[in-house]
Amino acid sequence: MSPEQWTSSSGNPPAKRTDLPAATAAKPTREQVIAGLRATSEGGADLVQLLTPEGQRVSHPDFDIDISPEQLRDLYRDMVLVRRADREGNALQRQGQLGIWVPLLGQEAAQIGAGRAMKPQDMAFPSYREHGVAWTRGIDPTELLGIFRGTDHGSWDPTSTGFHLYTIVIGNQCLNATGYAMGQRFDGKVGDPDGEATMAFFGDGATSQGDVHEAMVWSAVYDSPVVFFCQNNQWAISEPLERQTRVPLYQRASGYGFPGIRVDGNDVLASLAVSKWALDECRNGNGPVLIEAFTYRMDAHTTSDDPTRYRMSDEQEAWKLKDPIERLRVYLIREHAADQDFFDSVDAEADQLAARFRDFCFNMPEPPPERTFSQVYAEETPQVAAQREDYLRYLSGFADEAASGNAVAGGVH
């Protein structure tokens, strides 16, 4: 029933309300929604940008950053190596070596900038695409392979690396991050420049999940030192951004009572600067903060997805011109901060990483059947032990049948 059909207690239609805010007084058209979300191809007037797609350095009154040529070269190296590992993972899945792969192509600047902003005492809670953040936390790309080959749930130590295991359930890592950040506050690890902070990484589609909403509610109420880092890559699998929200994602933060910032997610300098500021806000006790990294997923959602079925090729071609690696490369050349020998050395290092990555994948040992039960709980329960024994007994039955069949076949002349 539409509002015009509602009736008052007297049976007469109520007078049309005039006190409704603009956002609810009229339903915007599809074109208006898209225009409001994207504003311009660069993310709108509120976008924080320090390096243009053409590789020109620009300043920002609130989020500028001093960075040395060496640090710039390190950021470039990070992005090139992470992209190469990502492309190898994609190829390995196509060759049948991995069950699935989740590409990050196009999102290197957002992840490297945010990851390099973190301090050793900080904690990151990823989804399943944060290969770049993993790299910045000292996790070798080979350690990711077990997840996508189906041999483990992650082989690194979250405590020593400050990087939680990948989370497959959409948005659930935001609740985990909030709980961890609340613990940081309760333990008195917040309140000065040397304090701790937490970052939760998720995509634009996850913002429609209840877990993300609940995490932001609890974080706001308890002043949790958590930075919600949303990589808005424009597509939640086949659903575009306008299916997730009527307002730009960073503006949602005001509803929870904390700051929201939109940063150019293809600009590694802006991602680094904004993330540093947000983390410092949190570690000093002024969190939480929401960052919307405005970027684009250049590849499929996963290797089981076909993006040609739901998005136009001209959109992807337009975003190729905003490539995060190329814009930093151009800037380095323009400022004479790197020569051809440097670029050649990074490419050679990428080739070596790719070869090592492939070799590791091809030679990964198959885990024994009991591995499924070995790390379910910190201490094994009687139920898990019983399930393991039942399963191994079940498998041994096939071996007995095979041995019996071979004996019969060997006796036939």
PDB file of C-alpha atoms in Angstrom, residues 42 47-53 55-60 63-65 67 72 75 79 106-114 229 263-275 293-296 319 322-325 327-328 331:
ATOM      1  CA  GLU A  42      37.130  10.114  -9.646  1.00  0.00           C
ATOM      2  CA  LEU A  47      37.641  12.383  -2.487  1.00  0.00           C
ATOM      3  CA  VAL A  48      41.092  12.514  -0.882  1.00  0.00           C
ATOM      4  CA  GLN A  49      43.711  12.289  -3.629  1.00  0.00           C
ATOM      5  CA  LEU A  50      47.455  12.978  -3.575  1.00  0.00           C
ATOM      6  CA  LEU A  51      48.466  11.416  -6.895  1.00  0.00           C
ATOM      7  CA  THR A  52      46.304  11.898  -9.981  1.00  0.00           C
ATOM      8  CA  PRO A  53      45.773   9.185 -12.590  1.00  0.00           C
ATOM      9  CA  GLY A  55      50.929  10.713 -12.086  1.00  0.00           C
ATOM     10  CA  GLN A  56      50.878  14.310 -10.881  1.00  0.00           C
ATOM     11  CA  ARG A  57      51.415  15.071  -7.193  1.00  0.00           C
ATOM     12  CA  VAL A  58      48.692  17.197  -5.626  1.00  0.00           C
ATOM     13  CA  SER A  59      48.270  18.436  -2.086  1.00  0.00           C
ATOM     14  CA  HIS A  60      45.408  18.095   0.365  1.00  0.00           C
ATOM     15  CA  PHE A  63      45.800  14.548   4.540  1.00  0.00           C
ATOM     16  CA  ASP A  64      49.088  15.486   2.953  1.00  0.00           C
ATOM     17  CA  ILE A  65      52.146  13.348   3.587  1.00  0.00           C
ATOM     18  CA  ILE A  67      57.493  10.706   1.785  1.00  0.00           C
ATOM     19  CA  LEU A  72      58.033   5.723  -2.971  1.00  0.00           C
ATOM     20  CA  LEU A  75      55.542   1.227  -2.413  1.00  0.00           C
ATOM     21  CA  MET A  79      52.399  -3.232  -5.658  1.00  0.00           C
ATOM     22  CA  GLY A 106      43.264  -3.043  -9.453  1.00  0.00           C
ATOM     23  CA  GLN A 107      43.113  -2.815  -5.667  1.00  0.00           C
ATOM     24  CA  GLU A 108      46.850  -2.928  -4.947  1.00  0.00           C
ATOM     25  CA  ALA A 109      47.144   0.737  -3.925  1.00  0.00           C
ATOM     26  CA  ALA A 110      44.299   0.552  -1.430  1.00  0.00           C
ATOM     27  CA  GLN A 111      45.725  -2.525   0.255  1.00  0.00           C
ATOM     28  CA  ILE A 112      49.400  -1.601   0.209  1.00  0.00           C
ATOM     29  CA  GLY A 113      48.709   1.938   1.420  1.00  0.00           C
ATOM     30  CA  ALA A 114      46.540   0.743   4.297  1.00  0.00           C
ATOM     31  CA  PHE A 229      38.461  -0.042   5.665  1.00  0.00           C
ATOM     32  CA  VAL A 263      39.913   8.163  -0.459  1.00  0.00           C
ATOM     33  CA  ASP A 264      41.095   7.438  -3.986  1.00  0.00           C
ATOM     34  CA  GLY A 265      41.710   3.725  -3.669  1.00  0.00           C
ATOM     35  CA  ASN A 266      43.955   3.731  -6.749  1.00  0.00           C
ATOM     36  CA  ASP A 267      46.260   6.300  -5.133  1.00  0.00           C
ATOM     37  CA  VAL A 268      48.724   4.546  -2.827  1.00  0.00           C
ATOM     38  CA  LEU A 269      49.888   7.838  -1.288  1.00  0.00           C
ATOM     39  CA  ALA A 270      46.371   8.926  -0.356  1.00  0.00           C
ATOM     40  CA  SER A 271      45.537   5.471   0.977  1.00  0.00           C
ATOM     41  CA  LEU A 272      48.691   5.558   3.102  1.00  0.00           C
ATOM     42  CA  ALA A 273      48.088   9.088   4.403  1.00  0.00           C
ATOM     43  CA  VAL A 274      44.415   8.622   5.285  1.00  0.00           C
ATOM     44  CA  SER A 275      45.044   5.221   6.882  1.00  0.00           C
ATOM     45  CA  ALA A 293      38.613   3.371  -0.678  1.00  0.00           C
ATOM     46  CA  PHE A 294      37.054   4.246  -4.027  1.00  0.00           C
ATOM     47  CA  THR A 295      38.550   1.734  -6.463  1.00  0.00           C
ATOM     48  CA  TYR A 296      37.585  -0.872  -9.047  1.00  0.00           C
ATOM     49  CA  TRP A 319      39.395   2.297 -15.080  1.00  0.00           C
ATOM     50  CA  LYS A 322      43.544   4.918 -13.429  1.00  0.00           C
ATOM     51  CA  ASP A 323      45.855   1.968 -12.841  1.00  0.00           C
ATOM     52  CA  PRO A 324      47.496   2.382  -9.405  1.00  0.00           C
ATOM     53  CA  ILE A 325      50.888   1.006 -10.422  1.00  0.00           C
ATOM     54  CA  ARG A 327      50.412   6.324 -11.980  1.00  0.00           C
ATOM     55  CA  LEU A 328      53.177   5.826  -9.389  1.00  0.00           C
ATOM     56  CA  TYR A 331      55.436   9.979 -10.961  1.00  0.00           C
TER      57      TYR A 331
END
